[in-house]
Amino acid sequence: MIEVGHIKDKKTVSVEFKRCGVFMKISVRFTAAVHTLLCIDYFENERKVTSEFISKSTGVNAVIIRKILLQLQKAGLITTAIGSGGSRLAVPLKTVSLLDVFKAVNTDNEEREVFNFHPNPNEKCPVGSKIRKILDPCLEKAEKAMEIELSKTSLADLQKGLKKSP
């Protein structure tokens, strides 16, 4: 069960989550992008933060990290020097929410949809003909709840758990 936080209609959304049996799977790019941004912030004043370095921290292939870096750069969250110059933050962490990161690495509407519907329900079947009508409202509420929660947390909030010891 996903905690929906402090939204006005929390009870209804929680019931909808349970009733629909909602299980969300979000691309690994999102958590890897959060890790990447926090890694850049943590190390950028000590060393070059390259895709290879981030790859070792995240355990994600450097090719995928480079794609994530390009997406974060396109979203205006980082700057990257050509070659092995490394990456730096372009904006303060307090201005970047988890929703901003989610949107940065899921660039089109289809990628941003948390739930993908099976494409060809049988319209002649009494279940298949109504499944979208009965399930879509539930899924839309769940997606909205997720967006609300992601927008509440900044990367600076997460950074607090990484404070360096004196």
GROMACS .gro file of C-alpha atoms in nm:
model
  166
    1MET     CA    1   0.000   0.000   0.000
    2ILE     CA    2   0.138   0.337  -0.098
    3GLU     CA    3   0.101   0.612   0.160
    4VAL     CA    4  -0.079   0.905   0.005
    5GLY     CA    5   0.024   1.165   0.258
    6HIS     CA    6  -0.174   1.476   0.336
    7ILE     CA    7  -0.410   1.503   0.044
    8LYS     CA    8  -0.763   1.614   0.110
    9ASP     CA    9  -0.923   1.292  -0.013
   10LYS     CA   10  -0.671   1.050   0.144
   11LYS     CA   11  -0.930   0.801   0.266
   12THR     CA   12  -1.098   0.774  -0.073
   13VAL     CA   13  -0.768   0.733  -0.255
   14SER     CA   14  -0.651   0.469  -0.006
   15VAL     CA   15  -0.973   0.277  -0.060
   16GLU     CA   16  -0.931   0.309  -0.436
   17PHE     CA   17  -0.576   0.175  -0.409
   18LYS     CA   18  -0.699  -0.130  -0.216
   19ARG     CA   19  -1.008  -0.187  -0.428
   20CYS     CA   20  -0.819  -0.171  -0.754
   21GLY     CA   21  -0.529  -0.382  -0.632
   22VAL     CA   22  -0.292  -0.115  -0.761
   23PHE     CA   23   0.071  -0.212  -0.794
   24MET     CA   24   0.285   0.049  -0.963
   25LYS     CA   25   0.616  -0.009  -1.132
   26ILE     CA   26   0.814   0.298  -1.227
   27SER     CA   27   1.120   0.289  -1.451
   28VAL     CA   28   1.459   0.248  -1.283
   29ARG     CA   29   1.558   0.573  -1.456
   30PHE     CA   30   1.369   0.770  -1.191
   31THR     CA   31   1.552   0.634  -0.886
   32ALA     CA   32   1.881   0.631  -1.076
   33ALA     CA   33   1.826   0.999  -1.168
   34VAL     CA   34   1.758   1.091  -0.805
   35HIS     CA   35   2.071   0.900  -0.701
   36THR     CA   36   2.266   1.074  -0.979
   37LEU     CA   37   2.161   1.424  -0.873
   38LEU     CA   38   2.241   1.355  -0.508
   39CYS     CA   39   2.576   1.205  -0.610
   40ILE     CA   40   2.662   1.514  -0.816
   41ASP     CA   41   2.571   1.739  -0.524
   42TYR     CA   42   2.773   1.534  -0.276
   43PHE     CA   43   3.091   1.506  -0.481
   44GLU     CA   44   3.099   1.799  -0.727
   45ASN     CA   45   3.332   2.012  -0.515
   46GLU     CA   46   3.575   1.725  -0.453
   47ARG     CA   47   3.615   1.560  -0.793
   48LYS     CA   48   3.484   1.532  -1.148
   49VAL     CA   49   3.150   1.358  -1.133
   50THR     CA   50   3.152   1.155  -1.454
   51SER     CA   51   2.908   0.896  -1.585
   52GLU     CA   52   3.163   0.628  -1.495
   53PHE     CA   53   3.184   0.755  -1.138
   54ILE     CA   54   2.804   0.775  -1.107
   55SER     CA   55   2.774   0.428  -1.259
   56LYS     CA   56   2.994   0.289  -0.982
   57SER     CA   57   2.782   0.461  -0.717
   58THR     CA   58   2.446   0.358  -0.862
   59GLY     CA   59   2.535   0.015  -0.996
   60VAL     CA   60   2.365   0.119  -1.322
   61ASN     CA   61   2.543   0.079  -1.657
   62ALA     CA   62   2.734   0.394  -1.760
   63VAL     CA   63   2.551   0.405  -2.095
   64ILE     CA   64   2.219   0.436  -1.912
   65ILE     CA   65   2.368   0.696  -1.676
   66ARG     CA   66   2.480   0.901  -1.978
   67LYS     CA   67   2.124   0.893  -2.114
   68ILE     CA   68   1.993   1.004  -1.774
   69LEU     CA   69   2.252   1.284  -1.762
   70LEU     CA   70   2.138   1.405  -2.104
   71GLN     CA   71   1.776   1.408  -1.987
   72LEU     CA   72   1.867   1.594  -1.667
   73GLN     CA   73   2.069   1.844  -1.871
   74LYS     CA   74   1.782   1.895  -2.115
   75ALA     CA   75   1.552   1.961  -1.817
   76GLY     CA   76   1.797   2.228  -1.695
   77LEU     CA   77   1.889   2.045  -1.375
   78ILE     CA   78   2.259   1.988  -1.449
   79THR     CA   79   2.539   2.105  -1.674
   80THR     CA   80   2.780   1.858  -1.829
   81ALA     CA   81   3.119   1.935  -1.976
   82ILE     CA   82   3.195   1.765  -2.307
   83GLY     CA   83   3.421   1.463  -2.282
   84SER     CA   84   3.505   1.353  -1.931
   85GLY     CA   85   3.459   1.697  -1.777
   86GLY     CA   86   3.194   1.579  -1.538
   87SER     CA   87   2.856   1.711  -1.436
   88ARG     CA   88   2.749   1.987  -1.198
   89LEU     CA   89   2.414   2.096  -1.061
   90ALA     CA   90   2.255   2.386  -1.250
   91VAL     CA   91   1.997   2.467  -0.982
   92PRO     CA   92   1.980   2.444  -0.603
   93LEU     CA   93   1.848   2.109  -0.473
   94LYS     CA   94   1.576   2.287  -0.275
   95THR     CA   95   1.415   2.394  -0.604
   96VAL     CA   96   1.398   2.039  -0.746
   97SER     CA   97   1.112   1.811  -0.642
   98LEU     CA   98   1.094   1.439  -0.698
   99LEU     CA   99   0.816   1.515  -0.947
  100ASP     CA  100   1.056   1.737  -1.143
  101VAL     CA  101   1.302   1.447  -1.164
  102PHE     CA  102   1.026   1.203  -1.262
  103LYS     CA  103   0.920   1.435  -1.544
  104ALA     CA  104   1.279   1.495  -1.653
  105VAL     CA  105   1.348   1.127  -1.717
  106ASN     CA  106   1.000   1.040  -1.842
  107THR     CA  107   0.979   1.290  -2.121
  108ASP     CA  108   0.660   1.200  -2.304
  109ASN     CA  109   0.308   1.147  -2.177
  110GLU     CA  110   0.316   0.773  -2.237
  111GLU     CA  111   0.625   0.736  -2.018
  112ARG     CA  112   0.465   0.950  -1.748
  113GLU     CA  113   0.162   0.725  -1.730
  114VAL     CA  114   0.221   0.499  -1.435
  115PHE     CA  115  -0.033   0.246  -1.554
  116ASN     CA  116  -0.039   0.106  -1.902
  117PHE     CA  117  -0.364  -0.046  -2.012
  118HIS     CA  118  -0.367  -0.368  -2.211
  119PRO     CA  119  -0.437  -0.249  -2.565
  120ASN     CA  120  -0.715  -0.472  -2.695
  121PRO     CA  121  -0.985  -0.566  -2.445
  122ASN     CA  122  -1.257  -0.761  -2.623
  123GLU     CA  123  -1.544  -0.517  -2.684
  124LYS     CA  124  -1.785  -0.809  -2.724
  125CYS     CA  125  -1.709  -0.934  -2.372
  126PRO     CA  126  -1.918  -0.785  -2.087
  127VAL     CA  127  -1.596  -0.727  -1.886
  128GLY     CA  128  -1.376  -0.622  -2.177
  129SER     CA  129  -1.630  -0.369  -2.300
  130LYS     CA  130  -1.642  -0.188  -1.963
  131ILE     CA  131  -1.301  -0.243  -1.809
  132ARG     CA  132  -1.155   0.098  -1.902
  133LYS     CA  133  -1.466   0.282  -1.786
  134ILE     CA  134  -1.459   0.118  -1.445
  135LEU     CA  135  -1.081   0.104  -1.391
  136ASP     CA  136  -0.961   0.435  -1.540
  137PRO     CA  137  -1.103   0.660  -1.262
  138CYS     CA  138  -0.927   0.452  -0.999
  139LEU     CA  139  -0.596   0.462  -1.183
  140GLU     CA  140  -0.624   0.837  -1.246
  141LYS     CA  141  -0.671   0.897  -0.872
  142ALA     CA  142  -0.369   0.681  -0.793
  143GLU     CA  143  -0.151   0.867  -1.044
  144LYS     CA  144  -0.264   1.204  -0.907
  145ALA     CA  145  -0.185   1.091  -0.550
  146MET     CA  146   0.163   0.986  -0.661
  147GLU     CA  147   0.224   1.323  -0.829
  148ILE     CA  148   0.111   1.507  -0.516
  149GLU     CA  149   0.349   1.306  -0.300
  150LEU     CA  150   0.644   1.345  -0.535
  151SER     CA  151   0.589   1.722  -0.552
  152LYS     CA  152   0.613   1.749  -0.171
  153THR     CA  153   0.972   1.625  -0.146
  154SER     CA  154   1.270   1.824  -0.267
  155LEU     CA  155   1.612   1.679  -0.330
  156ALA     CA  156   1.735   1.902  -0.047
  157ASP     CA  157   1.499   1.707   0.184
  158LEU     CA  158   1.669   1.386   0.077
  159GLN     CA  159   2.015   1.541   0.092
  160LYS     CA  160   1.975   1.590   0.467
  161GLY     CA  161   2.019   1.215   0.509
  162LEU     CA  162   2.357   1.235   0.334
  163LYS     CA  163   2.523   1.503   0.545
  164LYS     CA  164   2.896   1.450   0.572
  165SER     CA  165   3.043   1.387   0.914
  166PRO     CA  166   3.282   1.658   1.041
   0.00000   0.00000   0.00000
